[in-house]
N, CA, C and O of each residue as an XYZ file, in Angstrom:
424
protein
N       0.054    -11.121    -22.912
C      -0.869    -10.104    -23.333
C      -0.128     -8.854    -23.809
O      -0.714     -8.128    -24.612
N       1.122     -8.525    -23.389
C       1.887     -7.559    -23.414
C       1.170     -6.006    -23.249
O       1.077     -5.072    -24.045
N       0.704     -6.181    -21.825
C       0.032     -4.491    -21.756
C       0.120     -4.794    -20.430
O       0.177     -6.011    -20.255
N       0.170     -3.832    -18.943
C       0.739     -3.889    -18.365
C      -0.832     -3.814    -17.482
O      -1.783     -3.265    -18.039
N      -0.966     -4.328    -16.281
C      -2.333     -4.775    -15.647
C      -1.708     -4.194    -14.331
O      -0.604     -4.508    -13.885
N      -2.878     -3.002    -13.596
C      -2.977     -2.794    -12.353
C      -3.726     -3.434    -11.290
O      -4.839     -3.877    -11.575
N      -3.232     -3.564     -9.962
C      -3.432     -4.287     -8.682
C      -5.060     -4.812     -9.065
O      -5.589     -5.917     -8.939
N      -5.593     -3.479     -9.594
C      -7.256     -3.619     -9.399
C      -7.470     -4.331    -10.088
O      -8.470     -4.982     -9.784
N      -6.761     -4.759    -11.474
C      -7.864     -5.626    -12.302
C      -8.065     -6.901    -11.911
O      -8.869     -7.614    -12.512
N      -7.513     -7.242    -11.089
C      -7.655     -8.491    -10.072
C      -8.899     -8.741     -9.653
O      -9.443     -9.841     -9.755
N      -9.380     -7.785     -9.189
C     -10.945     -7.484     -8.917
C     -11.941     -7.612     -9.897
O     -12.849     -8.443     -9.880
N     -11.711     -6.661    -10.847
C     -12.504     -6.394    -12.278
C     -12.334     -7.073    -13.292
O     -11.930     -8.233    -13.376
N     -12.763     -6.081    -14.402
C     -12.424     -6.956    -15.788
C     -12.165     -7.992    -16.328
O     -11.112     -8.508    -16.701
N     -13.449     -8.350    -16.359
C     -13.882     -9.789    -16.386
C     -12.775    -10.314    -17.938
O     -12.270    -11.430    -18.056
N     -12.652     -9.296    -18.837
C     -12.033     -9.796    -20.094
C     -10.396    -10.114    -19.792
O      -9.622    -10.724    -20.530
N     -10.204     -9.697    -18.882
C      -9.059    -10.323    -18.709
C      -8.566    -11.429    -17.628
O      -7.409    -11.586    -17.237
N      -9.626    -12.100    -17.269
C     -10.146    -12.933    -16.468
C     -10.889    -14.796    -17.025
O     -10.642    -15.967    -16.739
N     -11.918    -14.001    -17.988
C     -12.925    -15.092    -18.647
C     -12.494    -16.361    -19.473
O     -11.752    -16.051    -20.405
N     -12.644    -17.108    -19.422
C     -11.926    -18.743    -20.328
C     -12.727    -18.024    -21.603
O     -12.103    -18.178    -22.653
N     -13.831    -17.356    -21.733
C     -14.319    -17.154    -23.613
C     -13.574    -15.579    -23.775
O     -13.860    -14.959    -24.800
N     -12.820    -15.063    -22.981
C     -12.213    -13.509    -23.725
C     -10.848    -14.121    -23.397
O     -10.062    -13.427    -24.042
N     -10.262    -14.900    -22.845
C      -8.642    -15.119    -22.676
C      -8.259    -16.409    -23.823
O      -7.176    -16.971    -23.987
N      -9.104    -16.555    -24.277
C      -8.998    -18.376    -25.332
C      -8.265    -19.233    -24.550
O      -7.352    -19.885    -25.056
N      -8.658    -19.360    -22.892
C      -8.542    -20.458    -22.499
C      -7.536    -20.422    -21.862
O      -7.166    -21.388    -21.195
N      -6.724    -19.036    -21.949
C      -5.045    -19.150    -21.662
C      -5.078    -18.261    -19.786
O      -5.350    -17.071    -19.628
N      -4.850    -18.903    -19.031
C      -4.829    -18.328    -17.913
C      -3.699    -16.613    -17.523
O      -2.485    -16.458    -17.390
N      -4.708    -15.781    -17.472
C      -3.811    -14.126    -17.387
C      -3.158    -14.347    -15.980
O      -2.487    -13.347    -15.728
N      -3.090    -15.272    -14.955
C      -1.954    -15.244    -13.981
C      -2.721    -14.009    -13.201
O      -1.823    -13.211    -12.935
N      -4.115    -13.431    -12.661
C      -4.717    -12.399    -12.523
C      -5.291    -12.991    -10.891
O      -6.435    -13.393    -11.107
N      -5.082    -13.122     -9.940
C      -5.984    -13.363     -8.734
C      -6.598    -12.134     -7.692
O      -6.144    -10.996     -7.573
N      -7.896    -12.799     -6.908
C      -7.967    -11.563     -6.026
C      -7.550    -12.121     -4.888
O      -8.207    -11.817     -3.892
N      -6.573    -12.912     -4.732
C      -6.564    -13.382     -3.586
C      -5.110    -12.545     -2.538
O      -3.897    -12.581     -2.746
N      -5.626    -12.096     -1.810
C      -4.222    -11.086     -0.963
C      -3.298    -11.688     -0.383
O      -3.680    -12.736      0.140
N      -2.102    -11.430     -0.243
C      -0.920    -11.890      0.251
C      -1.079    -11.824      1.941
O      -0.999    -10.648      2.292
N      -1.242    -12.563      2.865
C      -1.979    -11.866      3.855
C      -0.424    -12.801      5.004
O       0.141    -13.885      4.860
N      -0.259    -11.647      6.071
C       0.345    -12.055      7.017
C       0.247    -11.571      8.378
O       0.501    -10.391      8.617
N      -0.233    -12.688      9.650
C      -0.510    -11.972     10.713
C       0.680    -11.589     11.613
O       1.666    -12.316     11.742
N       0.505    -10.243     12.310
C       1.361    -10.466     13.268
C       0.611     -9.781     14.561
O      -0.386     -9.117     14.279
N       0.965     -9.865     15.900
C       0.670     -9.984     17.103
C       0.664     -8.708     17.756
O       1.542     -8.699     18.619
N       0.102     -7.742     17.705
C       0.330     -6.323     18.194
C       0.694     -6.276     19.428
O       0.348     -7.236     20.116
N       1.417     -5.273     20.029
C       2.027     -5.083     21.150
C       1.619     -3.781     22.084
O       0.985     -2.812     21.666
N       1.921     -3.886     22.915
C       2.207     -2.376     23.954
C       2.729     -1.583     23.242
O       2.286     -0.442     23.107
N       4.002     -2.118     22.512
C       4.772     -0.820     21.770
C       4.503     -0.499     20.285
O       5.092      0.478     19.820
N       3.711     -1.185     19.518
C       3.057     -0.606     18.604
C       2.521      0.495     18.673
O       1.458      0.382     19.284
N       2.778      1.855     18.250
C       1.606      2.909     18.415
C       0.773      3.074     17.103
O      -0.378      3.407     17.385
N       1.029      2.920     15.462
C       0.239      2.858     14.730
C       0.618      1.911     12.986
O       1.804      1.878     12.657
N      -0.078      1.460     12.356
C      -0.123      0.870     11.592
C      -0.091      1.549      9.915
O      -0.939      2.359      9.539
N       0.899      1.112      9.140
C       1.359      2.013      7.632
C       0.440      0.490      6.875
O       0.752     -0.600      7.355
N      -0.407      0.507      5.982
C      -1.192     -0.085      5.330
C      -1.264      0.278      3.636
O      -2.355      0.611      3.174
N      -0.170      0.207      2.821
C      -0.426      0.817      1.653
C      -0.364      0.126      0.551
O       0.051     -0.982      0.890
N      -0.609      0.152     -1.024
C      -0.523     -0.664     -1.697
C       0.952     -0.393     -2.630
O       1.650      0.584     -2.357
N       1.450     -1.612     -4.050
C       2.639     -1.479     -4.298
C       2.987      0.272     -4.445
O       4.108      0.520     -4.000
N       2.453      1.164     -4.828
C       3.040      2.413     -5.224
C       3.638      2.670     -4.387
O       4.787      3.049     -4.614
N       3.244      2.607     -3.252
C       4.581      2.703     -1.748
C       5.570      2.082     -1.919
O       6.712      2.366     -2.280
N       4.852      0.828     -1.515
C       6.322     -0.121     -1.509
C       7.449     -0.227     -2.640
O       8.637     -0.547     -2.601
N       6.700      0.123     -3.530
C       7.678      0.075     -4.990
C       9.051      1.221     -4.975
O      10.131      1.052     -5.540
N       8.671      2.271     -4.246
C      10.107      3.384     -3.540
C      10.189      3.423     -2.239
O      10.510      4.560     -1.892
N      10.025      2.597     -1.211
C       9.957      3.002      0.092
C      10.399      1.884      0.561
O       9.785      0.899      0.152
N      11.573      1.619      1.548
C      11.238     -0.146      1.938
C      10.370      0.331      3.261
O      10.402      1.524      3.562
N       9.791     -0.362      3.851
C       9.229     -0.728      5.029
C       9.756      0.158      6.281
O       9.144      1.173      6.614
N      10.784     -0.225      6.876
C      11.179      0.638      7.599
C      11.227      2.107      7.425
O      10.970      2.825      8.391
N      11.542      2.629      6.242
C      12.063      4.064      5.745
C      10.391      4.728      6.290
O      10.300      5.631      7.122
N       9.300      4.127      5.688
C       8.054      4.710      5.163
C       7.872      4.755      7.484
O       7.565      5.727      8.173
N       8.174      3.494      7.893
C       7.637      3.806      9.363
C       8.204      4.637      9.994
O       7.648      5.303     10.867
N       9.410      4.747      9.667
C      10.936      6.062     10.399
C      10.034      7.453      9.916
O      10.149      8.480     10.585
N       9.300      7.423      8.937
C       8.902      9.164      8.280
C       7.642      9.140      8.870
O       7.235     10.132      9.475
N       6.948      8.085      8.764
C       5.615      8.158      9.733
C       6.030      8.557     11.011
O       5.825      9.734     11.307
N       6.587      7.800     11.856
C       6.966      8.086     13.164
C       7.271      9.329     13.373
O       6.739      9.886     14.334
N       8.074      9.966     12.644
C       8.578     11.357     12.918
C       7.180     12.038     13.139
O       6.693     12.448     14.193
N       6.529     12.055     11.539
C       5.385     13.004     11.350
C       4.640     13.080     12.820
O       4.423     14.108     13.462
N       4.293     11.684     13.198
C       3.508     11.425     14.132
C       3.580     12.031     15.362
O       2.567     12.273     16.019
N       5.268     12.432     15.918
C       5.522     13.441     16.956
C       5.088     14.092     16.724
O       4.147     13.910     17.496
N       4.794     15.076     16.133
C       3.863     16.567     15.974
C       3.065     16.516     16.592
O       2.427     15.472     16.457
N       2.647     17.277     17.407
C       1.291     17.223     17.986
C       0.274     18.188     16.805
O      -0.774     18.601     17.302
N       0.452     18.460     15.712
C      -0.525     18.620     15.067
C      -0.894     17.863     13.341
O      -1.707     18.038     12.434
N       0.245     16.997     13.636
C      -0.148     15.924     12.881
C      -1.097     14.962     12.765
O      -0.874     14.297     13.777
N      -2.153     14.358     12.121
C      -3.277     13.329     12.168
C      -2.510     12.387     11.279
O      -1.647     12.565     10.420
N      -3.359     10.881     11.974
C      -3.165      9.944     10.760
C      -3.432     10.312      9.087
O      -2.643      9.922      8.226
N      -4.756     11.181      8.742
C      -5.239     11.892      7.730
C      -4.123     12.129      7.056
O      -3.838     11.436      6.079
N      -3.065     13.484      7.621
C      -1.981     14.071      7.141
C      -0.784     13.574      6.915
O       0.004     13.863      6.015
N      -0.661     12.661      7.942
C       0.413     11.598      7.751
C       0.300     10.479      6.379
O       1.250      9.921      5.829
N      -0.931     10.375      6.092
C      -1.110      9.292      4.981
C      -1.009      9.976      3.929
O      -0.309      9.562      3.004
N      -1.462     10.775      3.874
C      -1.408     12.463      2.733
C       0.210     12.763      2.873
O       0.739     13.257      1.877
N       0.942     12.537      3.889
C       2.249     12.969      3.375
C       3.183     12.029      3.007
O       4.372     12.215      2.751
N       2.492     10.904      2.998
C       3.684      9.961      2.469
C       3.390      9.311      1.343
O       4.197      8.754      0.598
N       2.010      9.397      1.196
C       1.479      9.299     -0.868
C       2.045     10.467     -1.130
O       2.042     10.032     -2.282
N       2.621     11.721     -1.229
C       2.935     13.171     -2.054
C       4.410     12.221     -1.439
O       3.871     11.134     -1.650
N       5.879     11.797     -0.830
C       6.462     11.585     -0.550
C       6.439     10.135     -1.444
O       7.638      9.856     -1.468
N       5.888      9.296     -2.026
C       6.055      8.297     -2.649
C       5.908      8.646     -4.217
O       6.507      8.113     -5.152
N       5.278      9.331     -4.244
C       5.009     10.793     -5.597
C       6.151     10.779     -6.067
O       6.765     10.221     -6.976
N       6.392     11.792     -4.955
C       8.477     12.625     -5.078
C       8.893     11.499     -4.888
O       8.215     11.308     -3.879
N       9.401     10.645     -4.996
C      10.207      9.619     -5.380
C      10.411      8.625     -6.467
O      11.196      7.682     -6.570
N       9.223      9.233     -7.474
C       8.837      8.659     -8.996
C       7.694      7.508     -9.183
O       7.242      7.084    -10.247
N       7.237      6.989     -7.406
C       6.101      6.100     -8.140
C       5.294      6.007     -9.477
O       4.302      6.735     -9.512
N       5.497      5.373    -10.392
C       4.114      5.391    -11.409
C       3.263      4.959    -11.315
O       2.564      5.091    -12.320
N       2.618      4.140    -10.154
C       1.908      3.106     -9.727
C       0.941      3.618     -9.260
O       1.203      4.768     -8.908
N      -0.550      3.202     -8.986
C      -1.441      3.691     -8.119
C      -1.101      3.901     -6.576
O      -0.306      3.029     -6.227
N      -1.390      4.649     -5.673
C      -0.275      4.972     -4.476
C      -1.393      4.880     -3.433
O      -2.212      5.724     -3.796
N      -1.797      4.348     -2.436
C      -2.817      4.364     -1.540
C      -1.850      4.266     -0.129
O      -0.713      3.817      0.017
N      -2.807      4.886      0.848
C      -1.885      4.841      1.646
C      -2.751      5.144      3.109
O      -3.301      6.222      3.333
N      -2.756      4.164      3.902
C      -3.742      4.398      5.296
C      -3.163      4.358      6.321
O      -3.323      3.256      6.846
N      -2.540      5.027      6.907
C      -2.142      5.184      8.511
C      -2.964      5.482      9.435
O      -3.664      6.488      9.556
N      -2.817      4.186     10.376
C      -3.530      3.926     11.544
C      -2.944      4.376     12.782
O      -1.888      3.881     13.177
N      -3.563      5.298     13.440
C      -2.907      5.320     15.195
C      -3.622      3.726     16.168
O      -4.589      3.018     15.888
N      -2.893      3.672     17.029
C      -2.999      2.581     18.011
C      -3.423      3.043     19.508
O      -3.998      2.333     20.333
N      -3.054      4.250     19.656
C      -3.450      4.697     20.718
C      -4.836      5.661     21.094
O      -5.050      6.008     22.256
């Protein structure tokens, strides 16, 4: 197609989806999520939930090491914490749509 397709159109846009708007040619487009369980613990205290704009500058650990910190604050919220690491995935050049939900556990 040569135009560049976000997470969402997976969901939507049927024209880039339809056997009568694609001529039949499959766009490689699913809504189906990459899904993996794992087993929560005692020592879990909260959960980083975001889509590629994170992950695309952040590995995994880095994004939970900056959560964690934030999270000592005692006047930090999950709210602010998710708010500071979309503006923190920002500053790091994401171009991507950036979502970002941090969960407490306790």
């Amino acid at each position: 197609m040569g135009i560049s397709i976000a997470v969402t159109r997976a969901l939507g846009d049927i024209i880039f989806k339809d056997d009568d708007m694609t001529g039949g040619k499959p766009s490689g487009l699913i809504a189906e999520p990459a899904l993996h369980t794992v087993t929560l613990t005692k020592d879990d205290s909260f959960l980083v939930i975001g889509c590629d704009g994170l992950w695309d500058v952040m590995e995994h650990d880095e994004a939970l090491q900056f959560v964690r910190e934030l999270l000592q604050s005692d006047t930090c919220t999950p709210q602010s914490a998710s708010e500071m690491l979309a503006a923190e995935a920002m500053k790091r050049g994401s171009t991507d749509n950036i979502t970002v939900l941090v969960v407490t556990l306790f």
